[in-house]
Amino acid sequence: MSDLLSNVLPEWPAWAVNLLFTMTAALLITLLTNHFYTPDDETESEDEQKLLKSAHKTHQSLHAEFDTFRRSYLSVYLVIMLADWMQGTHMYTLYLSYNVNISALFLTGFLSGAIFAPFLGSLVDKFGRKRSCIVYCILEIIINWLEHYNSFEVLLLGRVLGGISTNLLFSAFESWMATEHRKRGFPEEWMARTYSECSIGNGATAILAGVIAQVLEDSFGHIGPFQGAIALTALALVLILRWEENYGESQDGAHESSSLYKQFTDGWKIVASDSKVLRIGLIQALSEGGTYTFVFMWVPTLLSMNPPGGVPTGCVFSALMMAITIGGIVFQPLEHFFGTKITTKAKAAELSAVFAYTMASASMAVPAICLCCAAASVCFEKILLSFVIIEFCVGLSSPIAGMLRSKYVPDRYQGSIMNIFRLPLNIVVVSGTYATDVLDHYKVYGIVSGLFLIAAALQATLAMGGQVEKKQVKKD
């Protein structure tokens, strides 16, 4: 039996195989537990009863409409994320084969994102979220085609366009979904299910992308995953064409009379005048900036510890992505627990976020302390566990952050404000990337831990504040 397993499984070290099997078992147990403890959205809430009465619809018909809408969005989102993961996991290898300045290319992408972020959101809100999603797909097809050329200048152009497309990816799609959800009159609490399934699907597509990308690379060389990403993005473009358009204005035709300058300035005025919106933006910048910095650090950290048998990065990556998936699954039961046992339903998301960011800060304190004060042989398992926990927190906090953005950021300026948020985010990411080159690993992890701790503290101020009135979009 042992000979059979050794022939079937790759020649990975025992610790890596154990990690993968443990995370697989944890994922299966979480799925089974979630089946029994996730709150049932089939029962009518008080808000839903009011909506049904005003819209003259039955619970079954409204739920059927929501399922159709949710599937329409998730089908696009998951295809887009699969394409994004496929190219992202192999971009470093491709650039390495081209023998170009990899750091300059990555830095250019982040700087491009920071430069265009403040202006791009206004375009998303004024010219339409659906159109912006279509533009994203076109840009990604162009970018992945440019990756075929072994020319630093061409690749540099691709990274500039990549900064623009990344801003669209993390603003246009979510803005369309949140506004369309309210526009169609679905209960506010149902949005949590969409965000949760996005987080679960993101982890699942990451695992799948690693396998598909490897097959394509084996068949077509380093460029194979990028060719696959082109095909998937084209598929997403076709699926988006079925969507209805929505804008950053609730009244029919109001987007035409509202100037681009007004959309831009109004978005900045809201961020400057509404401290809650400002805090949401700072929390996003700190938490996502810390996450991106960790992503740059985990591979060199494990390699530097020289574990027995080496570091099979693909195996560890799959295990970490399972942790993200588990976090997405746990989101709804955890929010329900906080909303019924600890605080009110209105503050459940805020308190869940405090929990997630505090746990993330504690997990990053582990490598900061261990790498500074203990031998690598003693620290390895503790640090590996901390990496699993931080990815769990990423999966947990992602849907929570989406819920809080939809709660605090006005629908009509959602694209503008979400892109404004990406300006400090890109600054944190660039600073974190620079820190990984000039500081010791333990110091960088200490900084990341501090970023999450500050995010938790800011989130706690929102958890202790008054209730926020839900924002509804008037139907055209």
XYZ file of C-alpha atoms in Angstrom, residues 103-377:
275
model
C 10.900 44.056 -9.454
C 10.543 47.026 -11.817
C 7.610 45.387 -13.594
C 5.729 44.562 -10.392
C 6.434 47.998 -8.907
C 5.148 49.648 -12.095
C 1.866 47.749 -11.761
C 1.328 48.940 -8.196
C 2.308 52.534 -9.014
C -0.063 52.518 -11.985
C -2.837 51.326 -9.686
C -2.093 54.122 -7.220
C -2.002 56.822 -9.919
C -5.224 55.853 -11.700
C -7.230 54.780 -8.630
C -8.522 58.249 -7.602
C -9.953 58.988 -11.072
C -11.077 55.596 -12.331
C -13.969 55.156 -9.914
C -15.735 58.270 -11.174
C -15.634 56.833 -14.687
C -17.087 53.555 -13.386
C -20.011 55.340 -11.723
C -20.770 57.721 -14.581
C -20.368 55.494 -17.649
C -21.794 52.350 -16.073
C -20.597 49.405 -13.989
C -21.463 46.824 -16.669
C -19.510 48.775 -19.297
C -16.595 49.034 -16.855
C -16.616 45.256 -16.372
C -16.533 44.848 -20.154
C -13.588 47.263 -20.358
C -11.832 45.186 -17.698
C -12.217 42.026 -19.797
C -10.903 43.764 -22.920
C -7.918 45.143 -21.004
C -7.107 41.722 -19.536
C -7.198 40.092 -22.979
C -4.793 42.772 -24.265
C -2.527 42.449 -21.196
C -2.275 38.662 -21.457
C -1.539 38.973 -25.172
C 1.284 41.440 -24.425
C 2.824 38.834 -22.093
C 3.712 36.809 -25.223
C 6.451 39.310 -26.133
C 9.927 39.104 -24.603
C 10.356 42.870 -24.580
C 10.747 44.880 -21.380
C 8.985 47.907 -22.914
C 5.984 45.833 -24.021
C 5.790 44.089 -20.656
C 6.033 47.475 -18.923
C 3.024 48.686 -20.922
C 1.192 45.553 -19.809
C 1.920 46.355 -16.146
C 0.628 49.928 -16.579
C -2.602 48.556 -18.061
C -2.590 45.927 -15.303
C -2.733 48.643 -12.648
C -5.862 50.021 -14.323
C -7.505 46.630 -14.750
C -6.833 45.647 -11.117
C -8.673 48.764 -9.933
C -11.610 47.833 -12.169
C -11.580 44.234 -10.920
C -11.959 45.256 -7.288
C -14.495 48.035 -7.797
C -16.672 47.685 -10.915
C -17.861 44.114 -10.296
C -18.741 44.570 -6.634
C -20.347 47.978 -7.314
C -22.569 46.416 -9.982
C -23.600 43.546 -7.706
C -24.371 45.634 -4.607
C -26.396 48.243 -6.499
C -28.250 45.651 -8.582
C -29.062 43.669 -5.418
C -30.819 46.672 -3.889
C -32.277 47.827 -7.182
C -34.103 44.501 -7.513
C -35.483 44.772 -3.991
C -33.734 41.824 -2.354
C -33.394 41.780 1.471
C -30.180 43.364 2.688
C -29.121 40.308 4.710
C -29.170 38.113 1.598
C -26.123 39.997 0.310
C -24.025 38.202 2.940
C -24.635 34.926 1.134
C -23.295 36.336 -2.142
C -20.176 37.727 -0.468
C -19.609 34.457 1.391
C -19.868 32.379 -1.784
C -17.481 34.779 -3.538
C -14.881 34.177 -0.812
C -15.425 30.402 -0.898
C -15.247 30.392 -4.694
C -12.111 32.544 -4.678
C -10.232 29.946 -2.625
C -11.605 27.068 -4.693
C -10.681 28.699 -8.026
C -7.171 29.407 -6.706
C -6.668 25.693 -6.022
C -8.128 24.775 -9.423
C -6.067 27.464 -11.170
C -2.823 25.962 -9.854
C -3.653 22.598 -11.430
C -4.943 23.979 -14.762
C -2.063 26.440 -15.073
C 0.475 23.676 -14.481
C -1.125 21.494 -17.174
C -1.092 24.418 -19.628
C 2.513 25.240 -18.778
C 3.549 21.614 -19.339
C 1.762 21.630 -22.718
C 2.498 25.122 -24.079
C 5.410 26.436 -22.030
C 5.485 29.363 -19.588
C 2.979 31.322 -21.723
C 0.352 28.552 -21.517
C -1.462 29.844 -18.398
C -1.785 33.289 -19.990
C -3.355 31.802 -23.110
C -5.818 29.986 -20.866
C -6.561 33.266 -19.064
C -7.395 34.904 -22.423
C -9.951 32.187 -23.191
C -11.550 32.441 -19.734
C -11.713 36.241 -19.861
C -13.405 36.067 -23.271
C -15.967 33.686 -21.746
C -16.592 36.117 -18.864
C -17.066 38.939 -21.384
C -19.843 36.974 -23.098
C -21.521 36.241 -19.751
C -21.411 39.927 -18.726
C -23.393 40.899 -21.817
C -26.483 39.370 -20.139
C -26.308 41.841 -17.249
C -28.396 44.991 -16.956
C -26.545 48.280 -16.671
C -26.488 50.370 -13.492
C -24.841 53.663 -12.663
C -23.736 55.815 -9.777
C -27.060 57.660 -9.848
C -30.362 56.237 -8.635
C -32.625 58.266 -10.893
C -33.209 57.332 -14.521
C -30.949 59.420 -16.742
C -29.329 61.204 -13.791
C -25.914 59.792 -14.731
C -26.109 61.713 -18.012
C -26.683 65.090 -16.355
C -24.047 64.490 -13.667
C -20.598 65.520 -14.875
C -17.505 63.391 -14.449
C -15.935 66.202 -12.417
C -18.914 66.236 -10.049
C -18.733 62.458 -9.568
C -15.017 62.793 -8.808
C -15.274 65.705 -6.368
C -18.384 64.363 -4.619
C -16.636 61.053 -3.967
C -13.689 62.815 -2.342
C -16.010 65.095 -0.328
C -17.821 62.070 1.120
C -14.554 60.409 2.126
C -13.341 63.651 3.722
C -16.608 64.495 5.517
C -17.866 61.061 6.607
C -15.487 59.586 9.175
C -17.114 56.156 8.908
C -16.455 55.957 5.174
C -12.896 57.176 5.761
C -12.328 54.498 8.394
C -13.659 51.786 6.071
C -11.127 52.936 3.459
C -8.243 52.981 5.944
C -9.188 49.532 7.263
C -9.197 48.168 3.710
C -5.807 49.736 2.950
C -4.200 48.428 6.146
C -5.638 44.894 6.011
C -5.183 44.269 2.284
C -1.777 45.965 2.331
C -0.718 43.625 5.129
C -2.063 40.653 3.181
C -0.172 41.585 0.005
C 3.038 42.017 2.006
C 2.552 38.553 3.528
C 2.061 37.104 0.022
C 5.505 38.433 -0.946
C 7.050 36.973 2.211
C 5.765 33.455 2.804
C 7.773 31.617 0.119
C 11.198 33.153 0.904
C 10.514 32.720 4.625
C 9.840 28.987 4.339
C 12.771 28.510 1.950
C 15.122 30.332 4.338
C 14.168 27.898 7.137
C 15.383 24.949 5.008
C 12.776 22.398 6.179
C 13.419 18.666 5.616
C 12.713 17.717 2.008
C 12.537 21.329 0.809
C 9.422 23.454 0.162
C 6.931 22.216 -2.484
C 5.339 25.650 -3.027
C 2.436 24.270 -5.067
C 1.423 21.936 -2.255
C 1.682 24.660 0.408
C -0.179 27.109 -1.835
C -3.086 24.655 -2.207
C -3.237 24.179 1.562
C -3.279 27.943 2.156
C -6.055 28.375 -0.397
C -8.079 25.737 1.460
C -7.687 27.921 4.550
C -9.170 30.859 2.598
C -12.089 28.664 1.540
C -12.692 27.581 5.137
C -12.735 31.235 6.202
C -15.374 32.030 3.586
C -17.514 29.114 4.764
C -17.252 30.133 8.427
C -18.298 33.752 7.740
C -22.088 33.345 7.859
C -22.253 31.081 10.962
C -19.781 33.372 12.779
C -21.725 36.520 11.890
C -24.936 34.805 13.014
C -23.278 33.840 16.318
C -22.084 37.381 16.994
C -25.470 38.824 15.965
C -27.471 36.553 18.270
C -25.131 35.795 21.211
C -22.697 38.704 21.565
C -24.168 41.855 20.037
C -27.062 43.009 17.886
C -27.646 41.844 14.331
C -26.882 45.377 13.110
C -23.343 45.227 14.549
C -22.550 41.560 13.809
C -20.409 42.314 10.736
C -18.382 44.982 12.554
C -17.618 42.700 15.502
C -16.787 39.797 13.166
C -14.276 42.068 11.428
C -12.653 43.014 14.750
C -12.289 39.296 15.526
C -10.780 38.516 12.098
C -8.249 41.383 12.126
C -7.203 40.695 15.736
C -6.605 37.028 14.908
C -4.635 38.051 11.803
C -2.468 40.389 13.885
C -1.775 37.642 16.425
C -0.872 35.151 13.689
C 1.668 37.521 12.149
C 3.191 38.197 15.554
C 4.267 34.524 15.643
C 6.884 34.718 12.825
C 7.900 38.184 14.046
C 8.795 36.754 17.470
C 10.057 33.332 16.376
C 12.377 34.544 13.618
C 13.850 37.082 15.998
C 14.332 34.963 19.091
C 14.362 31.229 18.254
C 16.088 28.700 16.006
C 14.536 27.841 12.645
C 14.159 24.162 13.539
